[in-house]
């Protein structure tokens, strides 16, 4: 196999070791003579697969006892309406808008009355996330929603996010498991799997158990967190194969040394790339330094006519998925947990060569 690196934002690169293990078990899992794909989700063969996945996720996140893990479907965006259905209960809620995804989450909340904007950085083109001190919410809000890492814009919050009295609901799709977090600061955490966890089709939701009692009575069972929780995420068939792969990724992370170890590598990779971008005026990243994403590095070329040429040359060098999101253009290198440091080094080498020849 030639050496190729996939910088796609999602679905995204997975750890090679995980893919090799899945390949070796594809036809026969653990002597059962069945592929995981073929197993009944309620059978005795599948039970340890989902149980271990949940256990290892709890270990990685150091999850307090009073939080439940749900394995859902419909992607992160389906939570945009599941959140108000499960929490709003005729109350109000506030939304922080720090980029493309959190804006979309707010727009999707509008058919439910009572939601409003707590803060927005749209007027400065999402180059800096609204400071936590500037969030305007109500003391009796059902929740405050924000996105920890804006995948499209490359804007991430770091440091403590701690608000008393109002539960925080957080979209962590593109940064979950990239560094340790204190789960007890959050009421609800959710993430589409296809960035740092596994294949598309699985959504992880972590919810503090006292927040399971607010669902609107009209909420259908598959969309009701409490009913899903009472049925171990099996009110209908879950994304069973996706959960298996997620479990392998959790094992891989534990063997890596957990989230503190992967954070070191993520810091090393992102610093290497940002330091190179900052060392030239050929490439530009204009995100405020305190919010520069460690997972999604967005950049442009001083002459944007060169972008398509850059992408063509990158592919010739085995570097894929560097095109920026369709709504903002430019370039983006997504360097999730599974991207090795060598991938970032190869990208910087190509960027140097492209700069010198243009
Ligand atoms: C990818 C992404 C989404 C959308 O996820 P889907 O699974 O396609 O619904 C939402 N929020 C963030 C932060 C993302 O990175």
Short mmCIF file of C-alpha atoms and ligand atoms in Angstrom, two decimals:
data_model
loop_
_atom_site.label_atom_id
_atom_site.label_comp_id
_atom_site.label_asym_id
_atom_site.label_seq_id
_atom_site.Cartn_x
_atom_site.Cartn_y
_atom_site.Cartn_z
CA UNK A 1 0.00 0.00 0.00
CA UNK A 2 1.29 3.46 -0.83
CA UNK A 3 1.31 5.99 1.97
CA UNK A 4 -1.75 8.20 1.80
CA UNK A 5 -3.10 10.60 4.37
CA UNK A 6 -6.76 11.52 4.60
CA UNK A 7 -7.46 14.99 6.00
CA UNK A 8 -11.24 14.84 5.47
CA UNK A 9 -13.45 16.50 8.08
CA UNK A 10 -15.80 13.54 8.31
CA UNK A 11 -16.24 10.70 7.65
CA UNK A 12 -12.59 10.81 8.55
CA UNK A 13 -9.46 8.75 8.96
CA UNK A 14 -9.60 5.90 11.51
CA UNK A 15 -6.67 4.26 13.33
CA UNK A 16 -5.01 1.75 11.00
CA UNK A 17 -4.77 -0.76 13.89
CA UNK A 18 -8.55 -0.60 14.31
CA UNK A 19 -9.22 -1.24 10.62
CA UNK A 20 -6.80 -4.17 10.59
CA UNK A 21 -8.45 -5.70 13.66
CA UNK A 22 -11.92 -5.23 12.14
CA UNK A 23 -10.67 -6.84 8.93
CA UNK A 24 -9.29 -9.84 10.80
CA UNK A 25 -12.63 -10.30 12.58
CA UNK A 26 -14.87 -9.44 9.65
CA UNK A 27 -16.00 -12.97 8.82
CA UNK A 28 -15.81 -14.59 12.23
CA UNK A 29 -16.03 -12.66 15.46
CA UNK A 30 -14.40 -14.43 18.39
CA UNK A 31 -15.13 -17.94 17.12
CA UNK A 32 -18.87 -17.35 16.74
CA UNK A 33 -18.73 -18.06 13.01
CA UNK A 34 -20.60 -14.81 12.40
CA UNK A 35 -19.67 -11.33 11.38
CA UNK A 36 -20.65 -8.65 13.93
CA UNK A 37 -22.79 -7.25 11.10
CA UNK A 38 -24.87 -10.43 11.07
CA UNK A 39 -25.52 -10.73 14.78
CA UNK A 40 -28.81 -10.11 16.50
CA UNK A 41 -28.40 -6.96 18.54
CA UNK A 42 -30.23 -8.75 21.36
CA UNK A 43 -28.18 -11.95 21.16
CA UNK A 44 -25.63 -13.17 23.72
CA UNK A 45 -22.79 -12.73 21.19
CA UNK A 46 -23.45 -9.03 20.70
CA UNK A 47 -24.08 -8.16 24.36
CA UNK A 48 -20.39 -7.95 25.40
CA UNK A 49 -19.60 -5.82 22.34
CA UNK A 50 -21.95 -2.99 23.26
CA UNK A 51 -21.31 -3.39 27.00
CA UNK A 52 -17.52 -3.10 26.56
CA UNK A 53 -17.88 -0.14 24.23
CA UNK A 54 -19.92 1.67 26.86
CA UNK A 55 -17.58 0.67 29.69
CA UNK A 56 -14.47 1.83 27.82
CA UNK A 57 -16.05 5.14 26.84
CA UNK A 58 -16.90 5.70 30.51
CA UNK A 59 -13.31 4.90 31.45
CA UNK A 60 -11.86 7.27 28.86
CA UNK A 61 -14.08 10.16 29.93
CA UNK A 62 -13.95 9.34 33.63
CA UNK A 63 -17.72 9.51 33.53
CA UNK A 64 -19.47 10.27 36.83
CA UNK A 65 -22.06 7.68 37.99
CA UNK A 66 -25.03 9.92 37.32
CA UNK A 67 -24.48 10.09 33.54
CA UNK A 68 -25.99 7.76 30.93
CA UNK A 69 -24.45 6.86 27.57
CA UNK A 70 -26.81 6.46 24.62
CA UNK A 71 -25.96 5.04 21.20
CA UNK A 72 -28.31 6.83 18.82
CA UNK A 73 -28.73 7.40 15.08
CA UNK A 74 -29.54 10.28 12.76
CA UNK A 75 -26.23 12.11 13.11
CA UNK A 76 -25.46 15.11 15.26
CA UNK A 77 -27.93 17.25 13.33
CA UNK A 78 -30.89 15.11 14.43
CA UNK A 79 -30.10 16.25 17.98
CA UNK A 80 -30.89 19.79 16.81
CA UNK A 81 -34.59 18.90 17.24
CA UNK A 82 -34.19 16.08 19.77
CA UNK A 83 -32.64 18.51 22.28
CA UNK A 84 -35.66 20.85 22.43
CA UNK A 85 -38.04 17.86 22.33
CA UNK A 86 -36.30 16.29 25.31
CA UNK A 87 -35.44 19.34 27.38
CA UNK A 88 -37.39 22.47 26.57
CA UNK A 89 -40.71 21.57 28.21
CA UNK A 90 -42.37 24.96 27.56
CA UNK A 91 -39.37 26.82 28.97
CA UNK A 92 -36.70 28.97 27.26
CA UNK A 93 -33.20 28.08 26.06
CA UNK A 94 -30.18 30.08 24.88
CA UNK A 95 -27.81 29.31 22.02
CA UNK A 96 -24.22 30.43 21.51
CA UNK A 97 -23.32 30.84 17.84
CA UNK A 98 -19.60 30.40 17.16
CA UNK A 99 -19.66 28.99 13.63
CA UNK A 100 -21.50 27.07 10.94
CA UNK A 101 -22.74 24.15 13.05
CA UNK A 102 -23.95 26.05 16.11
CA UNK A 103 -25.75 28.50 13.83
CA UNK A 104 -27.49 25.60 12.15
CA UNK A 105 -28.40 24.14 15.55
CA UNK A 106 -30.04 27.43 16.52
CA UNK A 107 -31.94 27.67 13.22
CA UNK A 108 -33.25 24.13 13.70
CA UNK A 109 -34.44 25.04 17.21
CA UNK A 110 -36.66 27.86 15.98
CA UNK A 111 -39.78 25.82 15.22
CA UNK A 112 -39.86 25.27 19.01
CA UNK A 113 -40.77 28.50 20.70
CA UNK A 114 -38.62 29.93 23.46
CA UNK A 115 -35.12 29.71 21.98
CA UNK A 116 -32.88 32.75 21.58
CA UNK A 117 -29.27 33.71 20.89
CA UNK A 118 -26.95 34.04 23.91
CA UNK A 119 -23.98 35.36 21.92
CA UNK A 120 -22.76 35.29 18.34
CA UNK A 121 -19.46 35.90 16.58
CA UNK A 122 -21.00 35.95 13.10
CA UNK A 123 -20.31 39.70 12.68
CA UNK A 124 -16.56 38.98 12.89
CA UNK A 125 -16.90 36.03 10.52
CA UNK A 126 -16.47 33.48 13.30
CA UNK A 127 -12.77 34.30 13.68
CA UNK A 128 -13.10 34.19 17.48
CA UNK A 129 -15.60 32.35 19.68
CA UNK A 130 -17.83 34.51 21.93
CA UNK A 131 -16.18 34.75 25.33
CA UNK A 132 -18.01 32.77 28.00
CA UNK A 133 -18.42 35.92 30.12
CA UNK A 134 -20.43 37.48 27.28
CA UNK A 135 -23.01 34.68 27.03
CA UNK A 136 -26.43 36.14 27.82
CA UNK A 137 -28.76 33.49 29.20
CA UNK A 138 -31.64 33.42 31.60
CA UNK A 139 -31.36 31.93 35.06
CA UNK A 140 -34.39 29.74 34.38
CA UNK A 141 -33.35 28.60 30.89
CA UNK A 142 -33.86 24.87 30.33
CA UNK A 143 -30.33 24.81 28.85
CA UNK A 144 -27.58 26.71 27.07
CA UNK A 145 -26.32 25.16 23.85
CA UNK A 146 -22.86 25.63 22.40
CA UNK A 147 -20.41 23.82 20.13
CA UNK A 148 -16.98 23.02 21.61
CA UNK A 149 -15.23 22.83 18.24
CA UNK A 150 -16.56 24.37 15.04
CA UNK A 151 -15.43 21.90 12.39
CA UNK A 152 -16.08 24.16 9.38
CA UNK A 153 -14.52 27.36 10.74
CA UNK A 154 -11.72 25.82 12.81
CA UNK A 155 -12.72 27.53 16.06
CA UNK A 156 -12.46 25.71 19.39
CA UNK A 157 -13.11 26.60 23.01
CA UNK A 158 -10.42 25.66 25.55
CA UNK A 159 -10.33 26.00 29.29
CA UNK A 160 -13.10 25.59 31.82
CA UNK A 161 -16.69 25.89 30.69
CA UNK A 162 -18.45 26.08 34.00
CA UNK A 163 -21.88 27.62 34.43
CA UNK A 164 -23.88 27.19 37.57
CA UNK A 165 -27.61 26.39 37.61
CA UNK A 166 -28.29 26.16 33.86
CA UNK A 167 -27.36 22.83 32.20
CA UNK A 168 -24.96 23.09 29.28
CA UNK A 169 -25.75 21.11 26.14
CA UNK A 170 -22.64 20.71 24.02
CA UNK A 171 -22.01 19.56 20.46
CA UNK A 172 -18.61 17.85 20.69
CA UNK A 173 -18.79 16.03 17.35
CA UNK A 174 -15.34 16.98 16.14
CA UNK A 175 -13.35 17.22 19.37
CA UNK A 176 -14.72 14.54 21.68
CA UNK A 177 -11.94 12.26 22.98
CA UNK A 178 -9.20 14.57 21.66
CA UNK A 179 -8.36 15.78 25.19
CA UNK A 180 -9.59 15.25 28.75
CA UNK A 181 -12.75 17.13 29.69
CA UNK A 182 -14.61 17.47 32.96
CA UNK A 183 -17.95 15.87 32.11
CA UNK A 184 -19.51 17.20 35.31
CA UNK A 185 -19.54 20.69 33.74
CA UNK A 186 -22.10 19.50 31.20
CA UNK A 187 -25.72 18.42 31.23
CA UNK A 188 -25.65 16.82 27.78
CA UNK A 189 -22.78 16.01 25.42
CA UNK A 190 -23.39 14.66 21.94
CA UNK A 191 -21.28 13.75 18.94
CA UNK A 192 -21.70 12.24 15.50
CA UNK A 193 -19.25 9.32 15.39
CA UNK A 194 -17.69 10.00 12.01
CA UNK A 195 -14.94 12.35 13.22
CA UNK A 196 -13.15 10.92 16.24
CA UNK A 197 -15.11 7.77 17.06
CA UNK A 198 -16.00 5.52 14.12
CA UNK A 199 -18.18 5.18 11.04
CA UNK A 200 -21.07 7.50 10.19
CA UNK A 201 -24.51 6.36 11.32
CA UNK A 202 -23.82 6.36 15.06
CA UNK A 203 -24.38 9.29 17.40
CA UNK A 204 -23.12 9.21 20.99
CA UNK A 205 -25.12 11.10 23.59
CA UNK A 206 -24.12 11.47 27.22
CA UNK A 207 -26.79 12.84 29.52
CA UNK A 208 -26.97 13.63 33.23
CA UNK A 209 -29.76 11.44 34.57
CA UNK A 210 -31.81 14.23 36.19
CA UNK A 211 -32.29 15.69 32.68
CA UNK A 212 -34.18 12.64 31.44
CA UNK A 213 -37.53 13.77 32.83
CA UNK A 214 -38.39 16.74 30.63
CA UNK A 215 -39.39 15.22 27.29
CA UNK A 216 -42.46 16.59 25.58
CA UNK A 217 -45.24 14.00 25.80
CA UNK A 218 -45.51 13.87 22.01
CA UNK A 219 -41.87 12.75 21.59
CA UNK A 220 -41.77 9.47 19.60
CA UNK A 221 -40.02 6.60 21.40
CA UNK A 222 -36.92 6.43 19.16
CA UNK A 223 -36.34 10.15 19.75
CA UNK A 224 -36.96 10.08 23.49
CA UNK A 225 -33.71 9.95 25.48
CA UNK A 226 -35.39 8.50 28.56
CA UNK A 227 -37.05 5.67 26.66
CA UNK A 228 -33.77 4.96 24.84
CA UNK A 229 -31.97 4.96 28.17
CA UNK A 230 -34.45 2.56 29.76
CA UNK A 231 -34.02 0.26 26.77
CA UNK A 232 -30.19 0.38 26.66
CA UNK A 233 -30.32 2.26 23.32
CA UNK A 234 -32.31 -0.63 21.83
CA UNK A 235 -35.84 0.62 21.47
CA UNK A 236 -35.15 -0.34 17.87
CA UNK A 237 -32.09 -1.83 16.13
CA UNK A 238 -29.07 0.33 16.99
CA UNK A 239 -26.15 1.02 14.61
CA UNK A 240 -24.68 -2.29 15.75
CA UNK A 241 -21.60 -2.47 13.53
CA UNK A 242 -20.77 1.20 14.15
CA UNK A 243 -20.90 0.55 17.89
CA UNK A 244 -18.48 -2.37 17.43
CA UNK A 245 -15.98 -0.16 15.54
CA UNK A 246 -16.41 2.60 18.13
CA UNK A 247 -15.55 0.01 20.78
CA UNK A 248 -12.33 -0.86 18.92
CA UNK A 249 -11.46 2.86 18.74
CA UNK A 250 -12.04 3.18 22.51
CA UNK A 251 -9.72 0.18 23.10
CA UNK A 252 -7.12 1.80 20.87
CA UNK A 253 -7.33 5.04 22.85
CA UNK A 254 -7.00 3.23 26.17
CA UNK A 255 -3.92 1.40 24.88
CA UNK A 256 -2.55 4.74 23.69
CA UNK A 257 -2.65 5.89 27.30
CA UNK A 258 -6.04 7.61 27.34
CA UNK A 259 -7.02 11.19 26.63
CA UNK A 260 -4.07 12.91 28.32
CA UNK A 261 -1.69 11.02 26.01
CA UNK A 262 -3.67 11.65 22.84
CA UNK A 263 -3.93 15.34 23.79
CA UNK A 264 -0.12 15.58 23.83
CA UNK A 265 0.02 14.21 20.30
CA UNK A 266 -2.83 16.47 19.14
CA UNK A 267 -1.03 19.52 20.55
CA UNK A 268 2.21 18.52 18.87
CA UNK A 269 0.49 18.05 15.50
CA UNK A 270 -1.56 21.25 15.55
CA UNK A 271 1.34 23.39 16.84
CA UNK A 272 3.56 22.03 14.08
CA UNK A 273 1.05 23.03 11.40
CA UNK A 274 0.09 26.44 12.86
CA UNK A 275 3.75 27.32 13.47
CA UNK A 276 4.49 26.65 9.82
CA UNK A 277 1.46 28.68 8.62
CA UNK A 278 2.50 31.59 10.87
CA UNK A 279 6.07 31.47 9.59
CA UNK A 280 5.04 32.57 6.07
CA UNK A 281 2.61 35.09 4.59
CA UNK A 282 1.90 32.71 1.73
CA UNK A 283 -0.61 30.77 3.87
CA UNK A 284 -3.11 32.52 6.14
CA UNK A 285 -5.09 31.43 9.19
CA UNK A 286 -6.95 34.34 10.75
CA UNK A 287 -8.58 32.61 13.74
CA UNK A 288 -7.79 34.24 17.08
CA UNK A 289 -4.94 32.27 18.66
CA UNK A 290 -6.93 31.43 21.79
CA UNK A 291 -9.56 29.66 19.68
CA UNK A 292 -7.49 27.90 17.03
CA UNK A 293 -8.89 24.40 16.64
CA UNK A 294 -6.54 21.49 17.29
CA UNK A 295 -8.72 19.24 15.14
CA UNK A 296 -9.61 21.34 12.07
CA UNK A 297 -6.95 23.71 10.79
CA UNK A 298 -8.49 26.11 8.27
CA UNK A 299 -6.26 28.18 6.00
CA UNK A 300 -6.15 29.99 2.70
CA UNK A 301 -3.44 30.96 0.24
CA UNK A 302 -2.67 34.68 -0.16
CA UNK A 303 -3.65 34.30 -3.82
CA UNK A 304 -6.82 32.20 -3.80
CA UNK A 305 -6.46 31.44 -7.51
CA UNK A 306 -3.88 28.90 -6.40
CA UNK A 307 -6.22 26.78 -4.31
CA UNK A 308 -7.35 24.31 -6.98
CA UNK A 309 -3.74 23.87 -8.07
CA UNK A 310 -2.74 23.26 -4.45
CA UNK A 311 -5.41 20.55 -4.11
CA UNK A 312 -4.40 18.79 -7.32
CA UNK A 313 -0.75 18.70 -6.29
CA UNK A 314 -1.67 17.53 -2.81
CA UNK A 315 -3.50 14.50 -4.19
CA UNK A 316 -0.50 13.65 -6.37
CA UNK A 317 1.48 13.61 -3.12
CA UNK A 318 -1.00 11.31 -1.37
CA UNK A 319 -2.66 14.05 0.70
CA UNK A 320 -6.46 13.93 0.46
CA UNK A 321 -9.49 15.79 1.75
CA UNK A 322 -7.88 19.23 2.09
CA UNK A 323 -10.63 21.22 0.41
CA UNK A 324 -12.39 23.66 2.75
CA UNK A 325 -16.11 23.25 3.55
CA UNK A 326 -18.34 24.21 0.63
CA UNK A 327 -19.83 27.23 2.45
CA UNK A 328 -16.55 28.98 3.26
CA UNK A 329 -14.10 27.62 0.68
CA UNK A 330 -10.35 27.77 1.24
CA UNK A 331 -8.46 24.83 2.67
CA UNK A 332 -8.82 22.72 5.78
CA UNK A 333 -6.69 19.99 7.29
CA UNK A 334 -8.64 17.86 9.74
CA UNK A 335 -6.11 16.22 12.03
CA UNK A 336 -8.19 14.06 14.34
CA UNK A 337 -6.82 11.52 16.83
CA UNK A 338 -6.16 8.95 14.13
CA UNK A 339 -3.98 11.24 11.98
CA UNK A 340 -0.38 10.33 12.76
CA UNK A 341 2.24 13.05 13.24
CA UNK A 342 3.91 11.85 10.02
CA UNK A 343 0.78 12.88 8.14
CA UNK A 344 1.12 16.47 9.35
CA UNK A 345 4.85 16.45 8.57
CA UNK A 346 4.08 15.24 5.02
CA UNK A 347 1.50 18.02 4.63
CA UNK A 348 3.93 20.72 5.80
CA UNK A 349 6.62 19.40 3.44
CA UNK A 350 4.18 19.66 0.55
CA UNK A 351 3.08 23.16 1.65
CA UNK A 352 6.73 24.29 1.70
CA UNK A 353 7.39 22.88 -1.75
CA UNK A 354 4.20 24.44 -3.17
CA UNK A 355 5.10 27.83 -1.67
CA UNK A 356 8.63 27.69 -3.11
CA UNK A 357 7.38 26.87 -6.60
CA UNK A 358 4.57 29.48 -6.59
C1 LIG B 1 -20.03 16.94 11.48
C2 LIG B 1 -20.69 17.81 12.48
C3 LIG B 1 -22.08 17.90 12.58
C4 LIG B 1 -23.01 17.18 11.64
O1 LIG B 1 -23.02 15.85 11.88
P1 LIG B 1 -24.05 14.86 11.11
O2 LIG B 1 -23.67 13.56 11.71
O3 LIG B 1 -23.77 14.99 9.66
O4 LIG B 1 -25.43 15.29 11.46
C5 LIG B 1 -22.60 18.70 13.57
N1 LIG B 1 -21.82 19.38 14.41
C6 LIG B 1 -20.48 19.34 14.33
C7 LIG B 1 -19.63 20.12 15.29
C8 LIG B 1 -19.87 18.54 13.36
O5 LIG B 1 -18.53 18.48 13.28
#
